Amino acid sequence: MSFFLVRAPVWLLCLLPASISCFTHHHATPSHSIAASTQQQQYYSLSSDFSRKQRRGFSVLQAAKRRGGAMSRRKTQEESRSDNAESTTKGFDNEATSISQQTIPASKSNTIYSMPSLYDLAFGYRCYGEEVEFLLDAHDKYSTSDKNVPVRILELAAGPARHSLAALSEHPPSSVDSVVALDLSQEMVNYGKENADHELGSAGGRRDSFEYACGDMRDFAGLSSTKFDTAWILLGSMSHLLTNDDVIRCFSSLRSALKPGSTIVVELPHPRETFSMGECTRNGWTVPLVEDDEEEYGELNIVWGDEDDEFDPIAQVRDFTVAMTLKVNNPEDIPKEDPLFLQMDEDGKTEVKEIVPMRLFTLQEIDALARCAGLEMVAKYGALDEEVAMTEEDDAYRMVCILRCKE
């Protein structure tokens, strides 16, 4: 039972950064996208001072700063069908994953989110700089508030805060005034602050324009005495709000925190995810760990979803099994002083597996729930890319909703 790489066609390889390989038991289909420039040629780099290098950004972040090239947003999606004709759940074939329920007991916890450096590495394929360009352009296009002042940004469920930091590090104060991030995990908040220290420099500069608070995205009254111009809920984070009441509370809190005419950008899985639950699709990818001399010394394998996941079609909530395996080739080389490797066993492996309940939304639900909170939907896209419409069969892999606070 082990991960292995698939020989993909040339057109698919053009969609993948060199640092991430997709894996599947049968074949891969391009339903999801990796947001990275095709010019990227480097692996992620890790060494004993991983945290410092991570905060300064890996090659995927450097690639995001380079304009031009193919800007596909599609993240590869492994798709396989169960040999059991009676099964309609999604999942890898058992032989495709080295993480089994027999070896790692799954539990509903915050384990994944309490390991921020691992989470950051796993989802570092995003081109944060380019996505922030889209977010700011969307605000300029759809906001009816004063556009002659630099924007104040609020990011909810911000995780490692990569989008927030890209907004501040790549845009001058005349464009982006400040950012406030919020996350429920104190570990994520602490990690995001450390990222800010390294990305934005010492006090007295742009670092003073970033704040990170620990709190609930449904109710954050008193977070700031000054109204915000735009708010972001990215990476499918709103899927953690499982009921209509939760979503309306979140939207209402945003309505109170934002200026009239301000914008909210919500990024969620494409509705195709909801209406294809019987197609046994799965996501999985591998991030190689590479030293400065480009010698590979390990890898991080990520699996999102399991064939035994439960889906409640009434509540539209699926219990996603999330599994990550970090392993090094030589256990003697484990950098014990680095938090990322503290939980490694004597064989040089860290395995994490847990159940994450997530709601799947439709476009009309978001529209209706937004109206309940005094918001209106003004645009929709199939990716964080203005050129990708939601209706596009090949390129639309996300549901990106642009909402506006009614005046």
PDB file of C-alpha atoms in Angstrom, residues 3 5 18-21 42-47 286-301 325-330 333:
ATOM      1  CA  PHE A   3       1.526   6.290  -3.141  1.00  0.00           C
ATOM      2  CA  LEU A   5       3.028   8.787  -9.449  1.00  0.00           C
ATOM      3  CA  ALA A  18       7.017  21.146 -10.949  1.00  0.00           C
ATOM      4  CA  SER A  19       6.943  20.897  -7.186  1.00  0.00           C
ATOM      5  CA  ILE A  20       3.661  19.012  -6.959  1.00  0.00           C
ATOM      6  CA  SER A  21       2.775  15.670  -8.477  1.00  0.00           C
ATOM      7  CA  GLN A  42      11.714  24.471  -8.721  1.00  0.00           C
ATOM      8  CA  TYR A  43      10.670  22.139  -5.957  1.00  0.00           C
ATOM      9  CA  TYR A  44       9.587  23.380  -2.590  1.00  0.00           C
ATOM     10  CA  SER A  45      12.660  23.733  -0.424  1.00  0.00           C
ATOM     11  CA  LEU A  46      12.870  22.497   3.142  1.00  0.00           C
ATOM     12  CA  SER A  47      15.754  22.217   5.546  1.00  0.00           C
ATOM     13  CA  THR A 286       2.495  15.040  -3.455  1.00  0.00           C
ATOM     14  CA  VAL A 287       4.885  17.800  -2.395  1.00  0.00           C
ATOM     15  CA  PRO A 288       8.572  16.766  -2.576  1.00  0.00           C
ATOM     16  CA  LEU A 289      10.909  18.034   0.152  1.00  0.00           C
ATOM     17  CA  VAL A 290      14.116  19.316  -1.392  1.00  0.00           C
ATOM     18  CA  GLU A 291      17.333  20.685   0.080  1.00  0.00           C
ATOM     19  CA  ASP A 292      19.014  23.838  -1.181  1.00  0.00           C
ATOM     20  CA  ASP A 293      21.155  21.694  -3.482  1.00  0.00           C
ATOM     21  CA  GLU A 294      17.931  20.316  -5.040  1.00  0.00           C
ATOM     22  CA  GLU A 295      18.436  16.877  -3.556  1.00  0.00           C
ATOM     23  CA  GLU A 296      15.091  15.386  -2.588  1.00  0.00           C
ATOM     24  CA  TYR A 297      15.028  14.022   0.943  1.00  0.00           C
ATOM     25  CA  GLY A 298      11.358  13.305   1.548  1.00  0.00           C
ATOM     26  CA  GLU A 299       7.808  14.167   0.598  1.00  0.00           C
ATOM     27  CA  LEU A 300       4.397  15.193   1.847  1.00  0.00           C
ATOM     28  CA  ASN A 301       1.451  13.158   0.542  1.00  0.00           C
ATOM     29  CA  THR A 325       1.723  11.819   5.493  1.00  0.00           C
ATOM     30  CA  LEU A 326       5.063  13.594   5.889  1.00  0.00           C
ATOM     31  CA  LYS A 327       8.092  11.342   5.519  1.00  0.00           C
ATOM     32  CA  VAL A 328      11.854  11.692   5.122  1.00  0.00           C
ATOM     33  CA  ASN A 329      14.104   9.227   3.348  1.00  0.00           C
ATOM     34  CA  ASN A 330      16.678   9.008   6.142  1.00  0.00           C
ATOM     35  CA  ASP A 333      18.265  13.431   9.176  1.00  0.00           C
TER      36      ASP A 333
END
